[in-house]
PDB file of C-alpha atoms and ligand atoms in Angstrom:
ATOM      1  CA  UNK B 112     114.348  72.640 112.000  1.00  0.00           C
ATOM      2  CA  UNK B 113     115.727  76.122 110.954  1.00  0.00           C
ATOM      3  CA  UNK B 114     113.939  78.815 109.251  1.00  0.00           C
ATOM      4  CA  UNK B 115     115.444  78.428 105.587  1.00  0.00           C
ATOM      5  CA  UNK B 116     113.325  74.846 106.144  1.00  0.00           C
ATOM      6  CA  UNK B 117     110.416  76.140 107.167  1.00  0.00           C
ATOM      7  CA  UNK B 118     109.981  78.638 104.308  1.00  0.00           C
ATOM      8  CA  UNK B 119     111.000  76.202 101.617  1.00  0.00           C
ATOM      9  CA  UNK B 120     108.453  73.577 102.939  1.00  0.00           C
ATOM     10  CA  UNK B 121     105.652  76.553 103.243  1.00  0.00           C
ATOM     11  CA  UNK B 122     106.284  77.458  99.870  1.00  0.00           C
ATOM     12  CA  UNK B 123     105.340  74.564  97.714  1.00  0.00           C
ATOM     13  CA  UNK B 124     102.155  73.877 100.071  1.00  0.00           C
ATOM     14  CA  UNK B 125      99.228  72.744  98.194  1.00  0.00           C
ATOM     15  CA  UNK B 126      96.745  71.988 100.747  1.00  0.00           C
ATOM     16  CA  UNK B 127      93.948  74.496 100.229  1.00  0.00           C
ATOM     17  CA  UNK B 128      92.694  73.510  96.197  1.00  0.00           C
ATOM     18  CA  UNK B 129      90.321  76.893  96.048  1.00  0.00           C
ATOM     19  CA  UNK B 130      93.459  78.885  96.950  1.00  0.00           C
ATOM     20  CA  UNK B 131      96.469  77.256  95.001  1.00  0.00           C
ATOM     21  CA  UNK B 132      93.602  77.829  91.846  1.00  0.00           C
ATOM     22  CA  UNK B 133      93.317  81.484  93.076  1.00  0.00           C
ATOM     23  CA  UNK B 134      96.919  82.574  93.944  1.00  0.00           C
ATOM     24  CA  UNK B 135      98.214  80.937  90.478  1.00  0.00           C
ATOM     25  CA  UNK B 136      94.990  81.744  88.151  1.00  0.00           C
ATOM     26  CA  UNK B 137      95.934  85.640  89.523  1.00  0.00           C
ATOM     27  CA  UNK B 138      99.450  84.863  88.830  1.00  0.00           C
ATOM     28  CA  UNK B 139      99.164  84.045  85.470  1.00  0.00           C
ATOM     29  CA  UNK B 140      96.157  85.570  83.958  1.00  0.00           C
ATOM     30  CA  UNK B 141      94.696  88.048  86.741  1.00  0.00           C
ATOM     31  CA  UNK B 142      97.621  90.504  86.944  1.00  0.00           C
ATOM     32  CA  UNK B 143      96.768  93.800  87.868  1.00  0.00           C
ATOM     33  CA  UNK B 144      97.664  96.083  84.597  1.00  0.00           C
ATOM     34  CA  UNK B 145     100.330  98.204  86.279  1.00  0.00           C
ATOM     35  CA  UNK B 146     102.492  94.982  86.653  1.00  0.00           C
ATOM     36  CA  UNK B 147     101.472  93.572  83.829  1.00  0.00           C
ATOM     37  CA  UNK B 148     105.074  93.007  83.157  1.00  0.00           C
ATOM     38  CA  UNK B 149     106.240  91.394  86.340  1.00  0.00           C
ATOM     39  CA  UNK B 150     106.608  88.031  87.090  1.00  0.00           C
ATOM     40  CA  UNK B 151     104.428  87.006  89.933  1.00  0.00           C
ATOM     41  CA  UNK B 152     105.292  84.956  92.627  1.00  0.00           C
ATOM     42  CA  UNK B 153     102.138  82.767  92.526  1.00  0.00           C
ATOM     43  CA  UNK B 154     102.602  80.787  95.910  1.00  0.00           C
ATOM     44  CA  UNK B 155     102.096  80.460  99.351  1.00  0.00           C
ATOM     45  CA  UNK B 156     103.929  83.541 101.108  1.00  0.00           C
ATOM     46  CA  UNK B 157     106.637  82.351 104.043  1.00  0.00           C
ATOM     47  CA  UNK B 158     107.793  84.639 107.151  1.00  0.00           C
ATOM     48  CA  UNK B 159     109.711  87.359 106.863  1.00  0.00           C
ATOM     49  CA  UNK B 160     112.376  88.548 109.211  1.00  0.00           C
ATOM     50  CA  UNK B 161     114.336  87.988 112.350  1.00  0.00           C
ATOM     51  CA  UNK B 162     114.417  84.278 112.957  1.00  0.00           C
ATOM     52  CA  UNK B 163     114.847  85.213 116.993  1.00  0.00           C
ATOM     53  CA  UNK B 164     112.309  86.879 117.090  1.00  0.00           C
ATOM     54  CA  UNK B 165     110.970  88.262 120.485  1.00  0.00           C
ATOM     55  CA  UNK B 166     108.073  89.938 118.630  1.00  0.00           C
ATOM     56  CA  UNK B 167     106.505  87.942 115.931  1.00  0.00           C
ATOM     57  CA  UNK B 168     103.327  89.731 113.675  1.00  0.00           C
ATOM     58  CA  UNK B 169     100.296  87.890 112.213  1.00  0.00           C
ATOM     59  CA  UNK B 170      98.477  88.782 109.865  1.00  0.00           C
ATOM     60  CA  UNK B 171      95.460  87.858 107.751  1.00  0.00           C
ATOM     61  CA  UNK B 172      96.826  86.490 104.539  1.00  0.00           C
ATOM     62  CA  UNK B 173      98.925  87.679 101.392  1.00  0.00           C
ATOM     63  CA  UNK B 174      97.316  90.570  98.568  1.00  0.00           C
ATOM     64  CA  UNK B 175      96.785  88.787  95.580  1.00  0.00           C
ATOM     65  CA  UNK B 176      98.718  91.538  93.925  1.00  0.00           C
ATOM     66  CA  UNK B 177     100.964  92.318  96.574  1.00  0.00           C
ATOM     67  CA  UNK B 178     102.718  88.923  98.479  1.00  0.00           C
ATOM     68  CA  UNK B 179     101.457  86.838  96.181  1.00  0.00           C
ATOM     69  CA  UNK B 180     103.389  89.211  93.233  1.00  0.00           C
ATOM     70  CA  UNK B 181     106.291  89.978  95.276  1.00  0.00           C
ATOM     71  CA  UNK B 182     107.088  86.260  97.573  1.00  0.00           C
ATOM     72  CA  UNK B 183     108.080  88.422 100.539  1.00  0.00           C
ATOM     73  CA  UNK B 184     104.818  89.092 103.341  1.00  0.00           C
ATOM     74  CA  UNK B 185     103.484  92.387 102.986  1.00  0.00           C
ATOM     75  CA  UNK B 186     105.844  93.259 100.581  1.00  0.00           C
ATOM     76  CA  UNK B 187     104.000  95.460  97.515  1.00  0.00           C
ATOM     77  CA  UNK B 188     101.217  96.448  98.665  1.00  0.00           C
ATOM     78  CA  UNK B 189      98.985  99.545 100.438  1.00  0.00           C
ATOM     79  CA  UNK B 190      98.551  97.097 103.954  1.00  0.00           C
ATOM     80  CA  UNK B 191     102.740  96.362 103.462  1.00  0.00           C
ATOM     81  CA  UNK B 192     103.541 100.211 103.397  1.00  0.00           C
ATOM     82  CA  UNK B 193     101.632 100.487 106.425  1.00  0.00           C
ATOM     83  CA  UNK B 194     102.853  97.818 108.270  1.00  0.00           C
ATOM     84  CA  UNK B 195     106.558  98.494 107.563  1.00  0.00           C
ATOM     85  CA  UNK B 196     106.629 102.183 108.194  1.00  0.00           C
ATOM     86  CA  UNK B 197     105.517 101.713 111.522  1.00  0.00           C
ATOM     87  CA  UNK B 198     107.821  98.830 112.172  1.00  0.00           C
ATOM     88  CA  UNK B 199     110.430 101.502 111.306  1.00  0.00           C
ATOM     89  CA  UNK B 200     108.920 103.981 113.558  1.00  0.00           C
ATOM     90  CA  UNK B 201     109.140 101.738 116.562  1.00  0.00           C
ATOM     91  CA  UNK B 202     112.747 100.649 115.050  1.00  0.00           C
ATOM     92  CA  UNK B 203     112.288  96.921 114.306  1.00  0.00           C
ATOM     93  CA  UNK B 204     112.944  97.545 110.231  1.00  0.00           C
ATOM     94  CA  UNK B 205     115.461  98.891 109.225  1.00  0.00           C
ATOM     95  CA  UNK B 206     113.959 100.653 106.411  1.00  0.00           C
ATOM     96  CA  UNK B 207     110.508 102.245 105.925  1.00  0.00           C
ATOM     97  CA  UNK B 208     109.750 100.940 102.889  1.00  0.00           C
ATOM     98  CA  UNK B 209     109.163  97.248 101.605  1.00  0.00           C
ATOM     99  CA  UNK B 210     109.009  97.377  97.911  1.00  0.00           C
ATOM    100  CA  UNK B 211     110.531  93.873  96.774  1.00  0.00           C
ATOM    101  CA  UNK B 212     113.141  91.027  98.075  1.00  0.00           C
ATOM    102  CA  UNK B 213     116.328  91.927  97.383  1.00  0.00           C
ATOM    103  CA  UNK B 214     115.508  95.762  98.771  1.00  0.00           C
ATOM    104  CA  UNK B 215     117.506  95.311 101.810  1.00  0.00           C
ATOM    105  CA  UNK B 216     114.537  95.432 104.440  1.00  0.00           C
ATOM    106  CA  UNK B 217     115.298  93.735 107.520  1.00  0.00           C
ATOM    107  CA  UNK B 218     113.727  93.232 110.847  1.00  0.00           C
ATOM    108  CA  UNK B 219     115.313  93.048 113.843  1.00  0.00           C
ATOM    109  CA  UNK B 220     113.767  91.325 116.755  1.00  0.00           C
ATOM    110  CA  UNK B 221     110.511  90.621 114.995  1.00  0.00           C
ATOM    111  CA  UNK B 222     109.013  87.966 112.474  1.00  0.00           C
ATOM    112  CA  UNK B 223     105.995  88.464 110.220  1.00  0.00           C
ATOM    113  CA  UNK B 224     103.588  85.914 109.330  1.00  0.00           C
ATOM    114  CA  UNK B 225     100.344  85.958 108.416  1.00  0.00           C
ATOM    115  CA  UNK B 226      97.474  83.506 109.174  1.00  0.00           C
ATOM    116  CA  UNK B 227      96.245  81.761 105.751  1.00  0.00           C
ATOM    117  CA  UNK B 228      99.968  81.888 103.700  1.00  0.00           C
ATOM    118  CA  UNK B 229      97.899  81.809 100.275  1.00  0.00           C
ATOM    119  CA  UNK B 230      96.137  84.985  98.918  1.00  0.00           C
ATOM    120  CA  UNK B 231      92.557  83.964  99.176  1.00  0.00           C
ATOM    121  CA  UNK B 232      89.881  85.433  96.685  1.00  0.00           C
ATOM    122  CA  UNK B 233      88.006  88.651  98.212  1.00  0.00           C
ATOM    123  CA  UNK B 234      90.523  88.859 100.838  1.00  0.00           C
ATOM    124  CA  UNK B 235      88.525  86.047 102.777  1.00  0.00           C
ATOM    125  CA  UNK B 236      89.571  82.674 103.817  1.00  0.00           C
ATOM    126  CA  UNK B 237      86.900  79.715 104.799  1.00  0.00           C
ATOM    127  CA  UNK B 238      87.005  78.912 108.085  1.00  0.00           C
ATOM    128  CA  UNK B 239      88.555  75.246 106.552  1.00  0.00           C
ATOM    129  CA  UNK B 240      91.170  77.350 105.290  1.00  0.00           C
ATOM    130  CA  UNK B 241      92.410  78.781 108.262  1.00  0.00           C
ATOM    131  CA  UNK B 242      92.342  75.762 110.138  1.00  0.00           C
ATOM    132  CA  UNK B 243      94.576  73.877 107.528  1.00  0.00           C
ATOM    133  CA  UNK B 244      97.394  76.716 107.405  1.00  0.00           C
ATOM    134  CA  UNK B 245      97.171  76.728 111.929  1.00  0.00           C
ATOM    135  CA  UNK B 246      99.906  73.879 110.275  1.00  0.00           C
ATOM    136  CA  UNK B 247     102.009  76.832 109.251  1.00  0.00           C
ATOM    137  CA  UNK B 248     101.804  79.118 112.125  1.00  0.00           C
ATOM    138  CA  UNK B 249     102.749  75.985 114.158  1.00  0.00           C
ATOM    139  CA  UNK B 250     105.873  76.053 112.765  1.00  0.00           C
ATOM    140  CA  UNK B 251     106.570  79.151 112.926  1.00  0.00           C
ATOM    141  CA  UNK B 252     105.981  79.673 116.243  1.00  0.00           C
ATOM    142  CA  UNK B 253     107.620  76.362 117.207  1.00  0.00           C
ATOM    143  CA  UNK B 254     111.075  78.561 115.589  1.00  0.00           C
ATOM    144  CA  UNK B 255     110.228  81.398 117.099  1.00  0.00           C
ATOM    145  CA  UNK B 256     109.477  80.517 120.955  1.00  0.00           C
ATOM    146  CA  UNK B 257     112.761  80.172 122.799  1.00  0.00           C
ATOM    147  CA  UNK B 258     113.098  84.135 122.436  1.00  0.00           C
ATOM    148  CA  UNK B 259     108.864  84.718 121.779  1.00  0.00           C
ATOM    149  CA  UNK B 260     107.801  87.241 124.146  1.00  0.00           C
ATOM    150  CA  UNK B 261     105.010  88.819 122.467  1.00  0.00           C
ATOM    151  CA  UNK B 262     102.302  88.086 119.372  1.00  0.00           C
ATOM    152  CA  UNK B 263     101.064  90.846 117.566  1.00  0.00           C
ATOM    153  CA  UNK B 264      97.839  89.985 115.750  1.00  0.00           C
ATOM    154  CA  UNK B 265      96.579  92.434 113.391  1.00  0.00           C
ATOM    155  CA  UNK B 266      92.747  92.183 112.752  1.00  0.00           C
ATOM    156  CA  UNK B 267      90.564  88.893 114.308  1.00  0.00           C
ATOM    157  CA  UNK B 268      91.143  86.097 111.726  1.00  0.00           C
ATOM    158  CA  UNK B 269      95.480  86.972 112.854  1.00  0.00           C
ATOM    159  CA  UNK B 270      93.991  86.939 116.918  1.00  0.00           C
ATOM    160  CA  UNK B 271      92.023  83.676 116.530  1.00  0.00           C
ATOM    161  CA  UNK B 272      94.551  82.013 114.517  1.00  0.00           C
ATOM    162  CA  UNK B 273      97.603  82.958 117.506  1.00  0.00           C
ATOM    163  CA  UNK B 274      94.683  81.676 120.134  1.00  0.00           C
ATOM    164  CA  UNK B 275      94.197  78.375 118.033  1.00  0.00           C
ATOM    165  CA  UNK B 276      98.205  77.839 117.762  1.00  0.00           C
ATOM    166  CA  UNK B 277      98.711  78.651 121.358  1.00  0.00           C
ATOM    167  CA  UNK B 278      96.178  76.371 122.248  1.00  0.00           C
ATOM    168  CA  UNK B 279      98.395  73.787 120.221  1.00  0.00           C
ATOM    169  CA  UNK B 280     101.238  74.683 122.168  1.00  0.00           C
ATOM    170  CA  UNK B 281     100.188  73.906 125.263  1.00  0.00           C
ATOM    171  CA  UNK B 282      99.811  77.531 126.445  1.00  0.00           C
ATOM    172  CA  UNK B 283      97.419  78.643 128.422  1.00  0.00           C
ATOM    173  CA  UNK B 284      94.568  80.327 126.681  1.00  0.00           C
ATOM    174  CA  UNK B 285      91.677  81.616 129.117  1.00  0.00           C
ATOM    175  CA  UNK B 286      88.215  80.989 128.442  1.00  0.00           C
ATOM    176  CA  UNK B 287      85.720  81.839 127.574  1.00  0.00           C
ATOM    177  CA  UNK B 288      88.226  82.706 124.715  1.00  0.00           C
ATOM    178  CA  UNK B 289      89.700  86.715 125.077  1.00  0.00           C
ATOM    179  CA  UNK B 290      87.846  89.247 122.733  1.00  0.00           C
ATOM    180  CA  UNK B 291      89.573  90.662 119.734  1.00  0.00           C
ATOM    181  CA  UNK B 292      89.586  94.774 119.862  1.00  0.00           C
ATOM    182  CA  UNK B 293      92.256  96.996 118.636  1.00  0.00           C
ATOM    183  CA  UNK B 294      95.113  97.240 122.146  1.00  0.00           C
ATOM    184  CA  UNK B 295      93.549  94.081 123.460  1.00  0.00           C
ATOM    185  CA  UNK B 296      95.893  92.018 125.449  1.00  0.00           C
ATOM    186  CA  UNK B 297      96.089  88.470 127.101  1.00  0.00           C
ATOM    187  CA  UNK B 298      98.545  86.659 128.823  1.00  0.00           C
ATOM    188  CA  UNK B 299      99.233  83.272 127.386  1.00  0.00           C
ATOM    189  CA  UNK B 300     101.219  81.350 130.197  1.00  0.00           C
ATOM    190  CA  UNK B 301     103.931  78.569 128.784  1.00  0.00           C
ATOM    191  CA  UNK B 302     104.239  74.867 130.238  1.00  0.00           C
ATOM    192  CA  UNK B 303     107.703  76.467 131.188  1.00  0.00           C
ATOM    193  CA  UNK B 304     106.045  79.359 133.429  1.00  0.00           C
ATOM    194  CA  UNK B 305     107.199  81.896 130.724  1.00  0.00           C
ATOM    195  CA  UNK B 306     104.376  84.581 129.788  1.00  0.00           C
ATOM    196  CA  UNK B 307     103.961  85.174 125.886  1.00  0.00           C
ATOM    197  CA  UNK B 308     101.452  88.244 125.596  1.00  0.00           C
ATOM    198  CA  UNK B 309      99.257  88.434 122.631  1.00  0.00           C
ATOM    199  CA  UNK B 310      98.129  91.910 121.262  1.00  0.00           C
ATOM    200  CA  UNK B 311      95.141  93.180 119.488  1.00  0.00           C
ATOM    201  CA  UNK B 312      95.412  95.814 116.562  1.00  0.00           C
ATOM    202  CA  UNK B 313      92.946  96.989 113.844  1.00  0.00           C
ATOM    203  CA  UNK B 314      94.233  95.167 110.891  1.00  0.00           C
ATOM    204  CA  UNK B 315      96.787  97.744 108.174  1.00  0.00           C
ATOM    205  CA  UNK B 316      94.029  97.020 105.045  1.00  0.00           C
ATOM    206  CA  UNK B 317      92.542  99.637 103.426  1.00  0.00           C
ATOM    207  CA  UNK B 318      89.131  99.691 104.508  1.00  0.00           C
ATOM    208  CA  UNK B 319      90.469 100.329 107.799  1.00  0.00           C
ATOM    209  CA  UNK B 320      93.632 103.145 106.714  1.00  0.00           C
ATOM    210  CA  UNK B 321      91.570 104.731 104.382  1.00  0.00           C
ATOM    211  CA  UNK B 322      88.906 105.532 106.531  1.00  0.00           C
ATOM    212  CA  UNK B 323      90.526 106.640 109.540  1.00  0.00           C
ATOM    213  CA  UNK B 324      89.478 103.884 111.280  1.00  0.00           C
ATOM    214  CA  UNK B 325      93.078 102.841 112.229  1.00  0.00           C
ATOM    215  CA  UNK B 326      95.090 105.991 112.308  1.00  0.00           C
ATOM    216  CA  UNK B 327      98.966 105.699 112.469  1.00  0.00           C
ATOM    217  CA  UNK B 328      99.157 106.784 116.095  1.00  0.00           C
ATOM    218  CA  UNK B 329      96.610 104.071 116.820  1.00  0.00           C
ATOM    219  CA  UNK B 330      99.336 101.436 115.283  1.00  0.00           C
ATOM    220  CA  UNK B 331     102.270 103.060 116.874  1.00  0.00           C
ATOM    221  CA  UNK B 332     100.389 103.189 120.550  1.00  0.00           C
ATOM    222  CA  UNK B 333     100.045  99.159 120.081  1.00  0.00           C
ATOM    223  CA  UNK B 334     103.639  98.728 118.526  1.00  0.00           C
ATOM    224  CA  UNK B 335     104.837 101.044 122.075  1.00  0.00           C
ATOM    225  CA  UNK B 336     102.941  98.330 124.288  1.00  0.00           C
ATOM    226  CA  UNK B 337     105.104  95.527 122.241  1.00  0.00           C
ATOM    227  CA  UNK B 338     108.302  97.101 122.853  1.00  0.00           C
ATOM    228  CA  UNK B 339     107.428  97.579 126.418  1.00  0.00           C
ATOM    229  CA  UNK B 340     106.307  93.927 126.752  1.00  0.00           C
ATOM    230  CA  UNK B 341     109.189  92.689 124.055  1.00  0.00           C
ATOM    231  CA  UNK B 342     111.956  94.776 126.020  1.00  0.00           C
ATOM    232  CA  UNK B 343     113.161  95.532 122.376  1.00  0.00           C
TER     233      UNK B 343
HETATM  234  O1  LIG K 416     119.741  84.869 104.232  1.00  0.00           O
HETATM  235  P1  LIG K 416     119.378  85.430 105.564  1.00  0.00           P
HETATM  236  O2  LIG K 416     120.385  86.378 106.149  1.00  0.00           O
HETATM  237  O3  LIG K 416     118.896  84.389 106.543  1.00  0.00           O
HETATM  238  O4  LIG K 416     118.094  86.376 105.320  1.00  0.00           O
HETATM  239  C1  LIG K 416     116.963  85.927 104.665  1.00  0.00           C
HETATM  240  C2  LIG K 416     115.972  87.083 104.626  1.00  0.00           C
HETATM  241  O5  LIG K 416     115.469  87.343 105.946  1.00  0.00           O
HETATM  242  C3  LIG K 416     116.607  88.367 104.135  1.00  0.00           C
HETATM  243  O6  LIG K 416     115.830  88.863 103.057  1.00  0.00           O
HETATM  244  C4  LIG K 416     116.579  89.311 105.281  1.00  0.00           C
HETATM  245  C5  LIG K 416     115.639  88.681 106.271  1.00  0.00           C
HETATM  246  N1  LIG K 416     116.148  88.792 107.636  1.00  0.00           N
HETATM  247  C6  LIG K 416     115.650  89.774 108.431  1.00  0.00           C
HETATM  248  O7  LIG K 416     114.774  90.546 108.016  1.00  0.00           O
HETATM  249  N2  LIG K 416     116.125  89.912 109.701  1.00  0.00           N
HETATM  250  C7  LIG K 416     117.096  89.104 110.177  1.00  0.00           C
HETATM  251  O8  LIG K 416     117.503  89.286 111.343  1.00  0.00           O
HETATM  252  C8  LIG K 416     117.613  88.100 109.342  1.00  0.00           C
HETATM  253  C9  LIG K 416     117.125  87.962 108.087  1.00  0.00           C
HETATM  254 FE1  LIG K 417      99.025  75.589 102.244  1.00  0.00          FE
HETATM  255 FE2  LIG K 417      98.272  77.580 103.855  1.00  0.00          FE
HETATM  256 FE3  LIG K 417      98.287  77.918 101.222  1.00  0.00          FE
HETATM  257 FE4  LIG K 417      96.477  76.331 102.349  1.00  0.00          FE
HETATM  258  S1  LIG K 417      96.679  78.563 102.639  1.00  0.00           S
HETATM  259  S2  LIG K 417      97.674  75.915 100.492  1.00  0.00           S
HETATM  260  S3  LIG K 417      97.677  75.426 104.047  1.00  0.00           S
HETATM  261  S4  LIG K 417     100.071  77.538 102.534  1.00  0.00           S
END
């Protein structure tokens, strides 16, 4: 299984009927008026970047007018600007900005993914939801783990959903299971003995930007710790 696989397979997934009626109703007839004139996307958003990975980013799920306009994750959006700037700070993008595929971004060393692939109404997934699409980060991280040294999880739905896969992968996962906080950090031992390390950051939405909440130095402290774990 390669990468180009995985994406094409995640992209035509229908699994979750509330949000394949959701992601295309937006697509078609929800547009937000700015880009009114785009084409949107409409589908389940795949991973984006380095498929060997050492570092690979989850997230909560696609903007209905960002990676659900755009096709690329956190690609057109307030959360994506965030997100991709500090990826360039900490010099796994090669660019700051992620506008739209085709605008040369690339990583280097890390993947992005987020937990539900679909954009889900109100920015909030069932708990159903995120179980199915576990499917999805499965195979992702299945890619990903000969080189996986770290899991960054941005916000508590991207830090259960890595503790839920891990679990699936054999790793160990301590219980009672590890609190989510932002520069929280676990040790998730592999059947081979190797030592995957998940990490805990405020998620890059708005309600948590805007408000000062998460501040860049905040993300860049957390994004140090990966490097430093990652040996990027
Ligand atoms: O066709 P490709 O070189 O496998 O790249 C597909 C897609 O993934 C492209 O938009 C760049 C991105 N990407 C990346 O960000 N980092 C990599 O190391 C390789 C590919
Ligand atoms: Fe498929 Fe995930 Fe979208 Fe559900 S959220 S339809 S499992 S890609």
């Amino acid at each position: 299984r390669d990468v180009t696989e995985v994406d094409a397979r995640v992209s035509v997934c229908r699994a979750c009927p509330r949000l394949v009626e959701w992601r295309e109703s937006v697509a078609v007839s929800g547009r937000r008026a700015s880009f009114a004139d785009q084409p949107y996307w409409g589908r389940p958003g795949p991973g984006f970047g380095d498929p060997r990975a050492r570092l690979l980013v989850v997230g909560l799920a696609p903007a209905a007018n960002g990676t659900n306009r755009t096709g690329r994750m956190f690609t057109g959006d307030r959360s994506g600007d965030w997100i991709y700037a500090a990826l360039h700070r900490a010099g796994y993008a090669n660019q700051a900005t992620s506008v739209a595929a085709g605008d040369g971004l690339e990583l280097t060393g890390a993947r992005i993914v987020a937990a539900v692939r679909c954009a889900p109404p109100r920015n909030k997934p069932t708990p159903q939801e995120r179980a199915t699409c576990g499917q999805w980060l499965d195979r992702d991280l299945e890619l990903v783990t000969p080189h996986l040294r770290s899991i960054l999880a941005l916000g508590a739905i991207g830090w259960d959903a890595a503790l839920a896969a891990a679990r699936r992968q054999g790793w160990k996962v301590p219980r009672p299971k590890p609190r989510f906080g932002h520069g929280a950090e676990v040790v998730l031992p592999t059947p081979e003995g190797r030592r995957i390390r998940l990490l805990g950051s405020y998620h890059v939405s708005q309600q948590n930007t805007f408000t000062g909440r998460l501040t860049e130095d905040m993300l860049d402290a957390v994004l140090e710790r990966a490097k430093e774990v990652t040996g990027n």
